[in-house]
mmCIF file of C-alpha atoms in Angstrom:
data_model
loop_
_atom_site.group_PDB
_atom_site.id
_atom_site.type_symbol
_atom_site.label_atom_id
_atom_site.label_comp_id
_atom_site.label_asym_id
_atom_site.label_seq_id
_atom_site.Cartn_x
_atom_site.Cartn_y
_atom_site.Cartn_z
ATOM 1 C CA ARG A 175 80.092 118.315 96.760
ATOM 2 C CA ASN A 176 82.359 116.076 99.260
ATOM 3 C CA PHE A 177 86.121 115.976 97.933
ATOM 4 C CA TYR A 178 88.303 113.102 99.693
ATOM 5 C CA TYR A 179 91.659 114.346 99.282
ATOM 6 C CA ILE A 180 94.532 111.249 99.255
ATOM 7 C CA THR A 181 98.317 111.093 98.238
ATOM 8 C CA MET A 182 101.049 108.267 98.033
ATOM 9 C CA LEU A 183 104.349 108.341 99.413
ATOM 10 C CA ARG A 184 107.409 106.845 98.504
ATOM 11 C CA ASP A 185 111.048 106.819 99.809
ATOM 12 C CA PRO A 186 112.654 109.503 99.313
ATOM 13 C CA VAL A 187 116.123 108.147 97.630
ATOM 14 C CA SER A 188 113.881 105.257 95.624
ATOM 15 C CA ARG A 189 111.200 108.553 94.042
ATOM 16 C CA TYR A 190 114.753 110.227 93.407
ATOM 17 C CA LEU A 191 115.750 107.483 91.482
ATOM 18 C CA SER A 192 112.640 106.965 89.754
ATOM 19 C CA GLU A 193 111.876 110.939 88.436
ATOM 20 C CA TRP A 194 115.764 110.889 86.844
ATOM 21 C CA LYS A 195 115.687 107.792 84.695
ATOM 22 C CA HIS A 196 112.594 108.999 84.050
ATOM 23 C CA VAL A 197 113.458 112.470 83.132
ATOM 24 C CA GLN A 198 116.359 110.250 81.247
ATOM 25 C CA ARG A 199 114.385 108.474 79.073
ATOM 26 C CA GLY A 200 112.655 112.795 77.922
ATOM 27 C CA ALA A 201 109.516 113.393 80.236
ATOM 28 C CA THR A 202 108.955 117.130 81.054
ATOM 29 C CA TRP A 203 107.078 118.990 83.214
ATOM 30 C CA LYS A 204 106.696 121.795 80.929
ATOM 31 C CA THR A 205 102.778 121.925 81.048
ATOM 32 C CA SER A 206 103.050 122.333 84.666
ATOM 33 C CA LEU A 207 101.924 125.629 85.378
ATOM 34 C CA HIS A 208 103.258 125.772 89.097
ATOM 35 C CA MET A 209 100.339 128.637 90.665
ATOM 36 C CA CYS A 210 101.365 129.975 93.331
ATOM 37 C CA ASP A 211 98.808 132.403 94.895
ATOM 38 C CA GLY A 212 97.080 133.190 91.004
ATOM 39 C CA ARG A 213 100.190 133.110 89.712
ATOM 40 C CA SER A 214 103.477 130.605 88.048
ATOM 41 C CA PRO A 215 107.104 131.427 88.663
ATOM 42 C CA THR A 216 108.966 133.707 86.771
ATOM 43 C CA PRO A 217 111.776 132.595 84.671
ATOM 44 C CA ASP A 218 114.277 133.967 87.874
ATOM 45 C CA GLU A 219 112.267 132.150 90.319
ATOM 46 C CA LEU A 220 111.871 129.120 88.598
ATOM 47 C CA PRO A 221 114.602 128.273 86.004
ATOM 48 C CA THR A 222 115.195 125.380 84.064
ATOM 49 C CA CYS A 223 118.191 122.678 84.545
ATOM 50 C CA TYR A 224 118.531 122.285 80.708
ATOM 51 C CA GLU A 225 118.570 123.790 77.356
ATOM 52 C CA GLY A 226 116.700 122.670 74.721
ATOM 53 C CA ASP A 227 113.395 120.182 74.724
ATOM 54 C CA ASP A 228 114.324 117.620 77.007
ATOM 55 C CA TRP A 229 116.739 116.420 79.573
ATOM 56 C CA SER A 230 116.724 113.264 78.156
ATOM 57 C CA GLY A 231 120.005 110.914 79.082
ATOM 58 C CA VAL A 232 120.860 113.212 81.539
ATOM 59 C CA SER A 233 123.446 111.478 84.264
ATOM 60 C CA LEU A 234 122.531 111.111 87.916
ATOM 61 C CA GLN A 235 125.761 113.112 89.028
ATOM 62 C CA GLU A 236 123.920 116.368 86.397
ATOM 63 C CA PHE A 237 120.614 115.730 88.012
ATOM 64 C CA MET A 238 122.332 116.208 91.077
ATOM 65 C CA ASP A 239 124.286 119.323 90.223
ATOM 66 C CA CYS A 240 121.354 121.764 89.038
ATOM 67 C CA SER A 241 121.162 123.050 92.298
ATOM 68 C CA TYR A 242 117.182 124.118 91.395
ATOM 69 C CA ASN A 243 115.923 120.899 90.118
ATOM 70 C CA LEU A 244 112.286 120.495 91.641
ATOM 71 C CA ALA A 245 113.190 116.538 92.140
ATOM 72 C CA ASN A 246 114.462 118.451 95.169
ATOM 73 C CA ASN A 247 112.083 117.712 97.821
ATOM 74 C CA ARG A 248 109.449 117.005 95.094
ATOM 75 C CA GLN A 249 106.856 115.628 98.669
ATOM 76 C CA VAL A 250 107.392 118.871 100.856
ATOM 77 C CA ARG A 251 106.910 120.886 98.390
ATOM 78 C CA MET A 252 104.311 119.472 96.945
ATOM 79 C CA LEU A 253 102.243 118.704 100.204
ATOM 80 C CA ALA A 254 102.859 121.589 101.589
ATOM 81 C CA ASP A 255 101.518 125.727 101.371
ATOM 82 C CA LEU A 256 103.818 127.289 99.092
ATOM 83 C CA SER A 257 102.109 130.284 100.005
ATOM 84 C CA LEU A 258 104.017 130.315 103.967
ATOM 85 C CA VAL A 259 106.756 130.933 102.025
ATOM 86 C CA GLY A 260 106.050 133.059 99.739
ATOM 87 C CA CYS A 261 105.781 131.059 96.345
ATOM 88 C CA TYR A 262 108.650 130.424 94.557
ATOM 89 C CA ASN A 263 110.280 133.271 95.594
ATOM 90 C CA LEU A 264 113.211 132.194 97.310
ATOM 91 C CA THR A 265 114.129 135.997 98.503
ATOM 92 C CA PHE A 266 111.322 135.706 100.495
ATOM 93 C CA MET A 267 112.656 134.703 103.843
ATOM 94 C CA ASN A 268 115.863 132.557 105.165
ATOM 95 C CA GLU A 269 115.982 129.217 103.834
ATOM 96 C CA SER A 270 115.845 127.536 107.175
ATOM 97 C CA GLU A 271 113.071 129.530 108.276
ATOM 98 C CA ARG A 272 111.108 128.741 104.929
ATOM 99 C CA ASN A 273 112.698 124.994 105.308
ATOM 100 C CA MET A 274 110.973 124.831 108.480
ATOM 101 C CA ILE A 275 107.581 125.929 107.356
ATOM 102 C CA LEU A 276 107.269 123.320 104.251
ATOM 103 C CA LEU A 277 108.007 120.652 106.303
ATOM 104 C CA GLN A 278 105.776 121.456 108.974
ATOM 105 C CA SER A 279 103.132 122.036 106.583
ATOM 106 C CA ALA A 280 103.330 119.262 104.993
ATOM 107 C CA LYS A 281 103.038 117.327 107.375
ATOM 108 C CA ASN A 282 100.421 119.077 108.751
ATOM 109 C CA ASN A 283 97.845 118.426 105.502
ATOM 110 C CA LEU A 284 98.832 114.732 105.343
ATOM 111 C CA LYS A 285 97.879 114.534 108.446
ATOM 112 C CA ASN A 286 94.361 115.720 108.004
ATOM 113 C CA MET A 287 94.266 114.417 104.366
ATOM 114 C CA ALA A 288 91.193 111.007 104.481
ATOM 115 C CA PHE A 289 94.202 109.278 104.147
ATOM 116 C CA PHE A 290 97.131 108.406 102.059
ATOM 117 C CA GLY A 291 99.394 105.908 101.604
ATOM 118 C CA LEU A 292 103.184 104.630 101.535
ATOM 119 C CA THR A 293 104.354 102.865 98.357
ATOM 120 C CA GLU A 294 106.804 100.324 100.440
ATOM 121 C CA PHE A 295 103.880 98.952 102.415
ATOM 122 C CA GLN A 296 101.454 97.807 99.597
ATOM 123 C CA ARG A 297 99.545 95.397 101.783
ATOM 124 C CA LYS A 298 98.652 97.325 104.413
ATOM 125 C CA THR A 299 98.128 100.387 102.846
ATOM 126 C CA GLN A 300 95.510 98.507 100.932
ATOM 127 C CA TYR A 301 94.106 97.323 104.520
ATOM 128 C CA LEU A 302 93.910 100.760 105.592
ATOM 129 C CA PHE A 303 92.581 102.297 102.675
ATOM 130 C CA GLU A 304 89.375 100.170 102.605
ATOM 131 C CA ARG A 305 88.952 100.176 106.403
ATOM 132 C CA THR A 306 88.591 104.257 105.892
ATOM 133 C CA PHE A 307 86.153 104.325 103.249
ATOM 134 C CA ASN A 308 84.409 100.938 104.090
ATOM 135 C CA LEU A 309 84.968 99.318 100.421
ATOM 136 C CA LYS A 310 86.867 96.044 99.327
ATOM 137 C CA PHE A 311 89.483 95.988 96.662
ATOM 138 C CA ILE A 312 88.406 92.612 94.199
ATOM 139 C CA SER A 313 91.859 91.370 94.065
ATOM 140 C CA PRO A 314 94.851 92.322 96.505
ATOM 141 C CA PHE A 315 97.097 95.287 96.234
ATOM 142 C CA THR A 316 100.704 93.883 94.251
ATOM 143 C CA GLN A 317 104.514 94.897 96.234
ATOM 144 C CA PHE A 318 106.832 95.068 93.185
ATOM 145 C CA ASN A 319 110.036 95.169 94.651
ATOM 146 C CA VAL A 320 111.768 94.964 91.888
ATOM 147 C CA THR A 321 111.392 98.410 90.099
ATOM 148 C CA ARG A 322 113.604 100.829 87.753
ATOM 149 C CA ALA A 323 115.225 102.373 91.399
ATOM 150 C CA SER A 324 116.224 99.487 92.297
ATOM 151 C CA ASN A 325 117.678 98.606 89.571
ATOM 152 C CA VAL A 326 120.685 101.641 89.448
ATOM 153 C CA ASP A 327 123.432 100.436 91.721
ATOM 154 C CA ILE A 328 124.868 103.487 93.957
ATOM 155 C CA ASP A 329 127.365 103.276 96.310
ATOM 156 C CA GLU A 330 126.945 105.187 99.954
ATOM 157 C CA ASP A 331 128.345 108.357 98.713
ATOM 158 C CA VAL A 332 125.717 108.684 96.410
ATOM 159 C CA ARG A 333 123.028 107.486 98.710
ATOM 160 C CA GLN A 334 124.273 110.159 101.213
ATOM 161 C CA ARG A 335 124.265 112.608 98.566
ATOM 162 C CA ILE A 336 120.463 112.386 97.827
ATOM 163 C CA GLU A 337 119.519 111.842 101.167
ATOM 164 C CA GLU A 338 121.095 115.787 101.775
ATOM 165 C CA LEU A 339 119.214 116.788 98.557
ATOM 166 C CA ASN A 340 115.733 115.605 99.831
ATOM 167 C CA PHE A 341 116.627 116.074 103.780
ATOM 168 C CA LEU A 342 113.095 118.057 103.968
ATOM 169 C CA ASP A 343 111.640 114.808 102.707
ATOM 170 C CA MET A 344 113.531 112.216 104.177
ATOM 171 C CA GLN A 345 112.209 114.249 107.638
ATOM 172 C CA LEU A 346 108.472 113.843 106.465
ATOM 173 C CA TYR A 347 108.579 110.409 105.514
ATOM 174 C CA GLU A 348 109.851 109.401 108.506
ATOM 175 C CA TYR A 349 107.071 111.331 110.455
ATOM 176 C CA ALA A 350 104.789 109.832 107.909
ATOM 177 C CA LYS A 351 105.643 106.499 108.596
ATOM 178 C CA ASP A 352 105.421 106.287 112.140
ATOM 179 C CA LEU A 353 101.514 107.743 111.508
ATOM 180 C CA PHE A 354 101.650 105.186 109.100
ATOM 181 C CA LEU A 355 102.123 102.095 110.697
ATOM 182 C CA GLN A 356 100.160 103.837 114.317
ATOM 183 C CA ARG A 357 96.964 103.991 112.313
ATOM 184 C CA PHE A 358 97.348 100.274 111.331
ATOM 185 C CA GLN A 359 98.195 99.131 114.483
ATOM 186 C CA PHE A 360 95.151 100.823 115.555
ATOM 187 C CA SER A 361 92.649 99.581 112.721
ATOM 188 C CA LYS A 362 93.645 96.203 113.286
ATOM 189 C CA GLN A 363 93.175 96.822 117.579
ATOM 190 C CA GLU A 364 89.883 98.065 116.753
ATOM 191 C CA GLU A 365 89.156 94.819 114.284
ATOM 192 C CA HIS A 366 90.615 92.557 117.158
ATOM 193 C CA GLN A 367 87.925 94.145 119.162
ATOM 194 C CA LYS A 368 85.413 94.349 117.644
ATOM 195 C CA ASN A 369 84.976 90.197 115.942
ATOM 196 C CA ARG A 370 86.024 89.923 119.892
ATOM 197 C CA LEU A 371 82.508 91.297 120.877
ATOM 198 C CA LYS A 372 81.118 89.956 117.898
ATOM 199 C CA ARG A 373 81.921 86.459 118.813
ATOM 200 C CA ARG A 374 80.917 86.939 122.588
ATOM 201 C CA GLU A 375 77.201 87.827 121.524
ATOM 202 C CA GLU A 376 77.454 84.804 118.872
ATOM 203 C CA ARG A 377 77.872 82.527 121.951
ATOM 204 C CA ARG A 378 75.420 85.010 124.222
ATOM 205 C CA LEU A 379 73.286 83.918 121.182
ATOM 206 C CA LEU A 380 74.073 79.749 121.068
ATOM 207 C CA ARG A 381 73.575 79.777 124.372
ATOM 208 C CA GLU A 382 70.437 81.691 124.782
ATOM 209 C CA GLN A 383 69.052 79.202 121.991
ATOM 210 C CA ARG A 384 70.058 75.862 123.251
ATOM 211 C CA ALA A 385 69.061 76.855 126.690
ATOM 212 C CA HIS A 386 65.263 77.889 124.822
ATOM 213 C CA GLN A 387 65.852 74.478 123.078
ATOM 214 C CA TRP A 388 66.398 72.846 126.222
ATOM 215 C CA SER A 389 63.523 74.525 127.551
ATOM 216 C CA ARG A 390 61.068 73.344 125.376
ATOM 217 C CA GLU A 391 62.589 69.631 125.526
ATOM 218 C CA GLU A 392 61.947 69.617 129.388
ATOM 219 C CA ALA A 393 58.547 70.615 128.662
ATOM 220 C CA ALA A 394 56.758 68.003 126.101
ATOM 221 C CA GLU A 395 58.821 65.615 128.638
ATOM 222 C CA VAL A 396 56.453 66.459 131.607
ATOM 223 C CA ALA A 397 53.477 66.552 129.092
ATOM 224 C CA VAL A 398 54.376 63.226 127.948
ATOM 225 C CA THR A 399 54.496 61.947 132.184
ATOM 226 C CA GLU A 400 51.193 64.061 132.494
ATOM 227 C CA ASP A 401 49.626 62.358 129.331
ATOM 228 C CA TYR A 402 51.187 58.403 130.175
ATOM 229 C CA ASN A 403 49.544 59.123 134.151
ATOM 230 C CA SER A 404 46.242 60.391 132.906
ATOM 231 C CA GLN A 405 46.278 56.969 130.828
ATOM 232 C CA VAL A 406 46.671 54.676 133.008
#
């Protein structure tokens, strides 16, 4: 069987705030195994940011202060091949080399997926999805500009801090947005060219039909004239 891998990316700041609100309401990822190279990480490799059953009511500052919070650069980590950097073992290589490898791996995997879309571009995402898989949705995608993340009022310092915590995701998103818009423009140009060729072919067929019709009418006129002359 053929499997097509697809994903959706989101603006890193909005995504981070959305996850914070989700965790604040009591969400956890306790059932996630975080399997890598056939094993789950040890508690030392992946410690928790909280004690107890969940992190309900966590403030944004507390959420940002946990250095091993998996919300940081989540999109890069989930798209990259973690086995390239020793999975969750942070002593496997130095941090700068690890980050470079993770980011490049995430970019490569994203580029080679059958399809990816962007949450901030719902209609363009729908258009590309339909073009990629040759199907039509029965209703248009809806762009929701008001979300839980958009309702969070943060100042510029906090925004900058979130961007710093998600600096890999920020780079990945810029790469993804550029690639996404290139694909969209290419698909639009391809569609326009296809439509032009289709219209050109339709005009050619119409001209041929008209020419054929004129030939039949001229032949009919000649036949009528010959018949009239013979009668006279």
